[in-house]
PDB file of C-alpha atoms in Angstrom:
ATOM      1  CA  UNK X   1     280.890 179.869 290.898  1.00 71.00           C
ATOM      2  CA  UNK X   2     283.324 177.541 292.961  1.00 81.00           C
ATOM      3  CA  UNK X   3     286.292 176.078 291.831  1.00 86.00           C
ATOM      4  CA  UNK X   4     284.797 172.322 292.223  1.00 84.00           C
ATOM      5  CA  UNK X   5     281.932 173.665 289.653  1.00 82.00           C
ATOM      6  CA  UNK X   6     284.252 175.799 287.350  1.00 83.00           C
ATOM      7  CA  UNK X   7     286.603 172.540 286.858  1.00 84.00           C
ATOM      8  CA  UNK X   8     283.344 170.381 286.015  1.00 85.00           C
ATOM      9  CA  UNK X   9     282.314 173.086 283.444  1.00 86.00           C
ATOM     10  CA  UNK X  10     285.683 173.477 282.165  1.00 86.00           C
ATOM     11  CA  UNK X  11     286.209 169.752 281.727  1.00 86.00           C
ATOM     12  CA  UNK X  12     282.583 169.161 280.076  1.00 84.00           C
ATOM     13  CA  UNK X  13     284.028 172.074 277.600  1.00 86.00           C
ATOM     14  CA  UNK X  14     287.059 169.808 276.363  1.00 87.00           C
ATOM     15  CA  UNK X  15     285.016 167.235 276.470  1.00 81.00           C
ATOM     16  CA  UNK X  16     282.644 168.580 274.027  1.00 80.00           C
ATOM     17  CA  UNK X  17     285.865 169.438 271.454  1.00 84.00           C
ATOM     18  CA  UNK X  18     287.431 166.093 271.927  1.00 81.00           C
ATOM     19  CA  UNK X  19     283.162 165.218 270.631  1.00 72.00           C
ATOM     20  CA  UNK X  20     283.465 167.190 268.021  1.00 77.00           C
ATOM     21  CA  UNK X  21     286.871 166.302 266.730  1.00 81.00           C
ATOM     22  CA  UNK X  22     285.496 163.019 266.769  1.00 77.00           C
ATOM     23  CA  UNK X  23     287.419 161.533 269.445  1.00 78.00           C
ATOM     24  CA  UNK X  24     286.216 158.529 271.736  1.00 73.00           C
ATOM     25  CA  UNK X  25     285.252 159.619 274.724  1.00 71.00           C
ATOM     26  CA  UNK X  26     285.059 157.009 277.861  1.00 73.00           C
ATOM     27  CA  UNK X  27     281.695 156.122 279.096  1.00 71.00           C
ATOM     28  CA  UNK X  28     279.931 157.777 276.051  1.00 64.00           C
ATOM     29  CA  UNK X  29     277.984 155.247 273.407  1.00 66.00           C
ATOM     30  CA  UNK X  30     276.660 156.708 270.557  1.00 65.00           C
ATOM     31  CA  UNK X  31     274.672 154.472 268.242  1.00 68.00           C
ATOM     32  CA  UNK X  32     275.629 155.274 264.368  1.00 71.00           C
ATOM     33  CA  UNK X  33     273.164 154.049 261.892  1.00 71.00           C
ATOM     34  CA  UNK X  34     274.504 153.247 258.755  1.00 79.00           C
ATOM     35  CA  UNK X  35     274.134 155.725 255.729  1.00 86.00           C
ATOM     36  CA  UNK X  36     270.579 154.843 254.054  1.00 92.00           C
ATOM     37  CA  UNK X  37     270.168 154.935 250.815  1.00 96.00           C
ATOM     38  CA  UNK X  38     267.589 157.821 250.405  1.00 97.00           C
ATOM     39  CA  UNK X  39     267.049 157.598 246.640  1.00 98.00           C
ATOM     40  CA  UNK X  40     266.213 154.030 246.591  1.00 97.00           C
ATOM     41  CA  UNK X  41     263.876 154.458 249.723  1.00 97.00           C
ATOM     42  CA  UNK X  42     262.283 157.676 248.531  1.00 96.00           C
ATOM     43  CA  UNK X  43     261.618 155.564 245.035  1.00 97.00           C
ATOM     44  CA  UNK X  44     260.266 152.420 246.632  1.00 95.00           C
ATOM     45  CA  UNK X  45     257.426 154.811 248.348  1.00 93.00           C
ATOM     46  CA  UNK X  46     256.923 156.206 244.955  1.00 94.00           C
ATOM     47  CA  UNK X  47     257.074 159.980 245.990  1.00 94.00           C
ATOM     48  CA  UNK X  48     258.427 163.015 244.415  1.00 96.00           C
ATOM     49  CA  UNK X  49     261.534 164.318 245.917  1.00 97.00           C
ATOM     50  CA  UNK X  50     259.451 167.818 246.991  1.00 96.00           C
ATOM     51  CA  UNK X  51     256.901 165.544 248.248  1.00 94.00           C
ATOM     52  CA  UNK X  52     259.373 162.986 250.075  1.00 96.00           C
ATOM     53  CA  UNK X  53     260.964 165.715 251.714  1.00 96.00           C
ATOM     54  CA  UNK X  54     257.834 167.479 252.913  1.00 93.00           C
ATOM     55  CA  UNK X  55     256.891 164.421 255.007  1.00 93.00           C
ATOM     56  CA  UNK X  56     260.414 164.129 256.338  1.00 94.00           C
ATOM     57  CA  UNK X  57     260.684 167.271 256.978  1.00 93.00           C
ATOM     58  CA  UNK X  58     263.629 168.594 255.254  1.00 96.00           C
ATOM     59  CA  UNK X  59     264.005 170.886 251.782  1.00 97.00           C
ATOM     60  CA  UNK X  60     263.822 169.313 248.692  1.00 97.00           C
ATOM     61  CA  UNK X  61     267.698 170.686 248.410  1.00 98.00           C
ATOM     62  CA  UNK X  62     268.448 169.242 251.201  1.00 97.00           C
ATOM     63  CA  UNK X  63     266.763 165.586 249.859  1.00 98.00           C
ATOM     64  CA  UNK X  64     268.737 166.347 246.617  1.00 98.00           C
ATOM     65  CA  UNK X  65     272.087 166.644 247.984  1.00 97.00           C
ATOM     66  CA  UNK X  66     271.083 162.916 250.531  1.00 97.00           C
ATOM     67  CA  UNK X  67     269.927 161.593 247.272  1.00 98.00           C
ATOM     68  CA  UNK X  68     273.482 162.825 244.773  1.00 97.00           C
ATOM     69  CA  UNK X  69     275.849 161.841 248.217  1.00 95.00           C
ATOM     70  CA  UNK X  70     276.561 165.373 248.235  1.00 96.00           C
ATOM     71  CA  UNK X  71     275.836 165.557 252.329  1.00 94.00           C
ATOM     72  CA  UNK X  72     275.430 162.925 254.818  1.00 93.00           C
ATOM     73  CA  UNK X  73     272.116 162.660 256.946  1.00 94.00           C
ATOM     74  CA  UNK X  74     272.471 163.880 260.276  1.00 89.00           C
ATOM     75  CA  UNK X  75     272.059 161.245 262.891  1.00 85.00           C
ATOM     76  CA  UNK X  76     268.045 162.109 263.682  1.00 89.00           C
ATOM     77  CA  UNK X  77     267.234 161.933 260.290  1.00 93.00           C
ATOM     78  CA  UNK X  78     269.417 158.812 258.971  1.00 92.00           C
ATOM     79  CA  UNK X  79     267.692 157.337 262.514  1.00 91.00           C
ATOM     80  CA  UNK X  80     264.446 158.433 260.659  1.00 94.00           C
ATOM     81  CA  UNK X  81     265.178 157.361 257.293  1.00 95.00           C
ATOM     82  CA  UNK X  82     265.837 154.086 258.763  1.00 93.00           C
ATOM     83  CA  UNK X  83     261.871 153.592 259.933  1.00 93.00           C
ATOM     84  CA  UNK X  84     260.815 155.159 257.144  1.00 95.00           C
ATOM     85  CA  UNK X  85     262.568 152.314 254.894  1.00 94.00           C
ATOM     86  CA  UNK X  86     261.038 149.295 257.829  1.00 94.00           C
ATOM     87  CA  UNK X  87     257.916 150.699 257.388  1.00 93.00           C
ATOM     88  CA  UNK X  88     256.745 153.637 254.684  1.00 91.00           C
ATOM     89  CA  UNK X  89     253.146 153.529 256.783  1.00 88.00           C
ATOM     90  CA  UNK X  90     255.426 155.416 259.858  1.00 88.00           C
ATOM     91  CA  UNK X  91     254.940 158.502 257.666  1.00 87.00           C
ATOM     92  CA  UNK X  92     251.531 158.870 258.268  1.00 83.00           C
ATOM     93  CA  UNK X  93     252.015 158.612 262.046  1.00 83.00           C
ATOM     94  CA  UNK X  94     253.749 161.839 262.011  1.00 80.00           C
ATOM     95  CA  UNK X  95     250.500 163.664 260.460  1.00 79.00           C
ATOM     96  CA  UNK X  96     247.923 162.304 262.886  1.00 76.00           C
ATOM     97  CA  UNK X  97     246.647 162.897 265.703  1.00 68.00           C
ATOM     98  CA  UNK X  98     247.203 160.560 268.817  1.00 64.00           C
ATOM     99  CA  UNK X  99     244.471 157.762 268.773  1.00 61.00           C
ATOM    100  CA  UNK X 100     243.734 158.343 265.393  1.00 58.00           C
ATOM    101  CA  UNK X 101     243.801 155.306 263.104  1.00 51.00           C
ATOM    102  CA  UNK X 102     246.420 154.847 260.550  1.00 48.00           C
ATOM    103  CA  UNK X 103     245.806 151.663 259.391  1.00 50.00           C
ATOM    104  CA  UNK X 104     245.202 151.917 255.779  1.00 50.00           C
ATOM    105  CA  UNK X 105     245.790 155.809 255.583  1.00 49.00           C
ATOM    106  CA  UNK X 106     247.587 156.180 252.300  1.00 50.00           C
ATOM    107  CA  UNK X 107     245.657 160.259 252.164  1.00 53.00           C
ATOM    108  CA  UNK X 108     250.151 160.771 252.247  1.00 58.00           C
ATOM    109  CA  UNK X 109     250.775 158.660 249.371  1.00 58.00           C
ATOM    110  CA  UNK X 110     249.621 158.849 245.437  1.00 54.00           C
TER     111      UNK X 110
END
């Protein structure tokens, strides 16, 4: 490796702490959605916690500690949350095929 491509490396490096210690970095826009309230979404659907967090993807632990503001959502999933709360019907588009109707598909739902 040249020196031109070590420094690049080396300077994508700090900039990954100065990330991670939450500093602003120039040039870099990160969109932060703002914390969702998972309990009152989750209840609005009318699903179980196991069940809610089988759709979403994530243990029911992991929906119970969202749910008591034990932990934070991670950015993908408050970013999920989010559509989820627009629109509960986006839950079935992640259990169907391509093409495949979801209009009216409540098979997810009780």
């Amino acid at each position: 490796m040249d020196d031109k491509h070590f420094d690049e490396l080396l300077e994508s490096v700090r900039d990954m702490g100065r990330h991670m210690r939450g500093e602003a970095l120039a040039g870099a826009k990160l969109r932060e959605f703002p914390e969702p309230d998972v309990k009152a979404i989750r209840e609005r659907i009318g699903l179980s916690q196991t069940r809610f967090a089988y759709l979403i993807g994530v243990k029911p632990k992991t929906l119970q500690n969202w749910e008591q503001h034990r932990v934070r959502p991670s950015g993908p999933a408050r970013a999920l949350l989010k559509i989820v709360e627009a629109n509960p019907n986006a839950l079935s588009a992640l259990y169907t095929q391509p093409g495949q109707a979801t209009k009216g598909d409540t098979h997810l739902f009780p």
